[in-house]
Short mmCIF file of C-alpha atoms in Angstrom, two decimals:
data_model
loop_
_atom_site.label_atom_id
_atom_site.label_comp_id
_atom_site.label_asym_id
_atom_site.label_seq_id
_atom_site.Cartn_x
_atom_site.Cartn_y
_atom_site.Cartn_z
CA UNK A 1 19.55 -11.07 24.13
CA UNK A 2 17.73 -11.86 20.87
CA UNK A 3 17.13 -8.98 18.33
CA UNK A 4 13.21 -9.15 16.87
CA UNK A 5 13.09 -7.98 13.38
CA UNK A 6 9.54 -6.95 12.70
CA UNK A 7 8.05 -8.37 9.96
CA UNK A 8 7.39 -4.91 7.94
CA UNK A 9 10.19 -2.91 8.82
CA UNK A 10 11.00 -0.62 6.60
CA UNK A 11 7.93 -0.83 4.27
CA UNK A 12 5.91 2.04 3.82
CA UNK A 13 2.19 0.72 2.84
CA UNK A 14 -0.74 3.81 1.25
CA UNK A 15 -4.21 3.05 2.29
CA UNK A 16 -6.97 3.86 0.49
CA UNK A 17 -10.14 3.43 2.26
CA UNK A 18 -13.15 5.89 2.14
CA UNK A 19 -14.24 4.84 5.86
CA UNK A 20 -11.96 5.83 8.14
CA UNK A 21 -12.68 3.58 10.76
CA UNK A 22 -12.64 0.21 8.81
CA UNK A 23 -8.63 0.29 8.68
CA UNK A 24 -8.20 1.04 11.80
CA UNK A 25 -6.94 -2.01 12.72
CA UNK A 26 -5.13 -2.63 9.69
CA UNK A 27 -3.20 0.78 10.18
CA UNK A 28 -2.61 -0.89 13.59
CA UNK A 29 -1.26 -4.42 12.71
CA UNK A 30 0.80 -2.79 9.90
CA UNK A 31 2.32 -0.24 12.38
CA UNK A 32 2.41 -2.73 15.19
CA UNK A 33 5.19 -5.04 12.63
CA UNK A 34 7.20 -1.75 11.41
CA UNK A 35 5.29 -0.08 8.52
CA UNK A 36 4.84 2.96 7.94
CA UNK A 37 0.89 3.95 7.00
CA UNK A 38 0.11 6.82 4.58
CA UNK A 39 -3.54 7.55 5.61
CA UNK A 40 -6.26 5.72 5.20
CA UNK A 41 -6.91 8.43 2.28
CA UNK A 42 -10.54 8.57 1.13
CA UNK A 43 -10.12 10.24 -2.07
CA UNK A 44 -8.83 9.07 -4.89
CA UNK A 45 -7.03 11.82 -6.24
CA UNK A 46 -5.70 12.61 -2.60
CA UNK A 47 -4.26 9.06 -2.63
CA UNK A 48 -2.22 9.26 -6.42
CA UNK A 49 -0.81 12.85 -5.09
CA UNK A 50 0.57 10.91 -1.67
CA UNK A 51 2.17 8.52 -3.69
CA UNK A 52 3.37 10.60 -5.76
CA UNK A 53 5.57 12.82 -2.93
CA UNK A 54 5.80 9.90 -0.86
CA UNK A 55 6.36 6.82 -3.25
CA UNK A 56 4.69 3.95 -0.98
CA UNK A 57 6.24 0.28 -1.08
CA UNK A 58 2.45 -0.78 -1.49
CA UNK A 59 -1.23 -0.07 -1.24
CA UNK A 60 -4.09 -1.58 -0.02
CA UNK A 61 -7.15 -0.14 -1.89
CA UNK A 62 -10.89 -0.02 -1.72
CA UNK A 63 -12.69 -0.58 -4.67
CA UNK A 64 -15.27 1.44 -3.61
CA UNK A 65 -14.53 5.24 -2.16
CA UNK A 66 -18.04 6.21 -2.13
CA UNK A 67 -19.51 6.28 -5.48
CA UNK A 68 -19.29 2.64 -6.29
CA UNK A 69 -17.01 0.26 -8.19
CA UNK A 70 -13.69 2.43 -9.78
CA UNK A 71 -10.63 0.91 -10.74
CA UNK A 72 -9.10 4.48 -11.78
CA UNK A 73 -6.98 4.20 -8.47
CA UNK A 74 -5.78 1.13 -8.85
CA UNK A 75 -4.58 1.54 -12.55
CA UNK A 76 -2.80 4.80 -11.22
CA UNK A 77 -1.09 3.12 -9.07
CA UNK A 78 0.06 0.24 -10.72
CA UNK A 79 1.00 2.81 -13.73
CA UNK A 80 3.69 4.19 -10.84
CA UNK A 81 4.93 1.10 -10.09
CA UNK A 82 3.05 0.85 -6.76
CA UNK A 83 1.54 -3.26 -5.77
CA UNK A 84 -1.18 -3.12 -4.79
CA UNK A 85 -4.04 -5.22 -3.19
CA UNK A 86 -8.13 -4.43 -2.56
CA UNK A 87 -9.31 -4.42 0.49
CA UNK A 88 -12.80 -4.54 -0.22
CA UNK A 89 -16.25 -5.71 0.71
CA UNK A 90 -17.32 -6.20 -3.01
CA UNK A 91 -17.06 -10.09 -4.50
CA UNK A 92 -13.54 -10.73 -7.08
CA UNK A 93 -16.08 -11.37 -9.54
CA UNK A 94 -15.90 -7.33 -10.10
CA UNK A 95 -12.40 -7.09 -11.03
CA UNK A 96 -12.05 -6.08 -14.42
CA UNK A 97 -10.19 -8.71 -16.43
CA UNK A 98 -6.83 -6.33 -16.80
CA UNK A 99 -6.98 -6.38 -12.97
CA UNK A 100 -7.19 -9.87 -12.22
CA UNK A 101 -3.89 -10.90 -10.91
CA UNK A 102 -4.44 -8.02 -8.15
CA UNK A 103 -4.94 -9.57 -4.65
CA UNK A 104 -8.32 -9.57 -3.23
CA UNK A 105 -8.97 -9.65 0.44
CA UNK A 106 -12.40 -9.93 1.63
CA UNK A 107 -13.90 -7.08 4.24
CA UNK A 108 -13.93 -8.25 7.02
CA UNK A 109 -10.25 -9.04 6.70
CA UNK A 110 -7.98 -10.48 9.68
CA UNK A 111 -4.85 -8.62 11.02
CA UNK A 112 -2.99 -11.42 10.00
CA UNK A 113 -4.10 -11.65 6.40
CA UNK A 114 -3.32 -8.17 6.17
CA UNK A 115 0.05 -8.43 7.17
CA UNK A 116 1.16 -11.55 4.89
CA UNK A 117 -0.75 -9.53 2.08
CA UNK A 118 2.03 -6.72 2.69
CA UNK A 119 4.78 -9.09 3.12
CA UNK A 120 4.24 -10.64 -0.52
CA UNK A 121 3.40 -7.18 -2.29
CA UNK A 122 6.82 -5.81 -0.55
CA UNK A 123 9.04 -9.32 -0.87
CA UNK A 124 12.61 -7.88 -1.57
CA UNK A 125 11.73 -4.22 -0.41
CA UNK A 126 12.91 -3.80 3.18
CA UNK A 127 15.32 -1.36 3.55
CA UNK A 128 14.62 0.20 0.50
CA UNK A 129 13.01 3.28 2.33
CA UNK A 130 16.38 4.33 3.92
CA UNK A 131 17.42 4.22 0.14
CA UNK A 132 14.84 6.52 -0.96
CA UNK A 133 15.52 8.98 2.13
CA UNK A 134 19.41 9.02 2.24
CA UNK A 135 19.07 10.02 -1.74
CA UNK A 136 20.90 6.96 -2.88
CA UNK A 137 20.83 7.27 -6.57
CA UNK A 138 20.53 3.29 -7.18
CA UNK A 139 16.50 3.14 -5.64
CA UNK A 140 14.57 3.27 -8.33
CA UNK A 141 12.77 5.81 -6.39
CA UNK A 142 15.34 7.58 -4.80
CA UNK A 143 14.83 11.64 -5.23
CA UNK A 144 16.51 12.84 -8.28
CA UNK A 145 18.88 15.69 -7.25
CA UNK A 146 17.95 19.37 -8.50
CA UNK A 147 19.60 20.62 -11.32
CA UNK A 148 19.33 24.35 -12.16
#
């Protein structure tokens, strides 16, 4: 018998999508290779506290939560060390020069896309959840022990 390794095992992606229903089948095709999905989280601020207790390999952002065009997210992010890629129904012709090498895929985006979106933003990373859980003091994230 053949073993399938799924294509995003391991990988822990953050959305952040202010409509909950539009990643529905992202969160799907994600889950469906191996990934782990944080949310879809609708609020900004919501999203950079996640991350924060959860460290994500990646995250797939809107560029719009409600209130039109911010980039705030996306610069937190990236400031933690997070790739990221928008998901987004607004034209690249928004991005903000500083946030041009960011991956832009176009709403109404394909499973497919999706996943090789995630594979490039995570290339290297599998695995390195059971780093970060088991404490192993080499992940860059890995939990830093307590010290009274």
């Amino acid at each position: 018998m053949t073993e399938t390794r799924l294509r995003l095992e391991g990988l822990s992606v953050l959305i952040l999508e202010d409509d909950f229903y539009l990643p529905f089948d992202s969160k799907q095709a994600l889950e469906g290779q191996g990934a782990t999905v944080m949310g879809p989280c609708g609020d900004a601020v919501d999203a950079i506290l996640l991350a924060d207790t959860q460290a994500p390999d990646c995250a797939l952002v809107d560029i719009n939560l409600g209130g039109g065009a911010s980039f705030t997210p996306a610069r937190a992010l990236l400031g933690r060390k997070i790739p990221i890629a928008f998901l987004t129904g607004y034209d690249a012709s928004v991005v903000p020069e500083d946030l041009q090498a960011v991956p832009c895929l176009m709403k109404p985006v394909e499973s497919e896309q999706v996943i090789a979106a995630v594979e490039r933003l995570c290339r290297g990373k599998q695995g390195r959840n059971s780093a970060r859980t088991s404490g192993d003091p080499r992940h860059p994230r890995a939990a830093k022990p307590h010290r009274p």
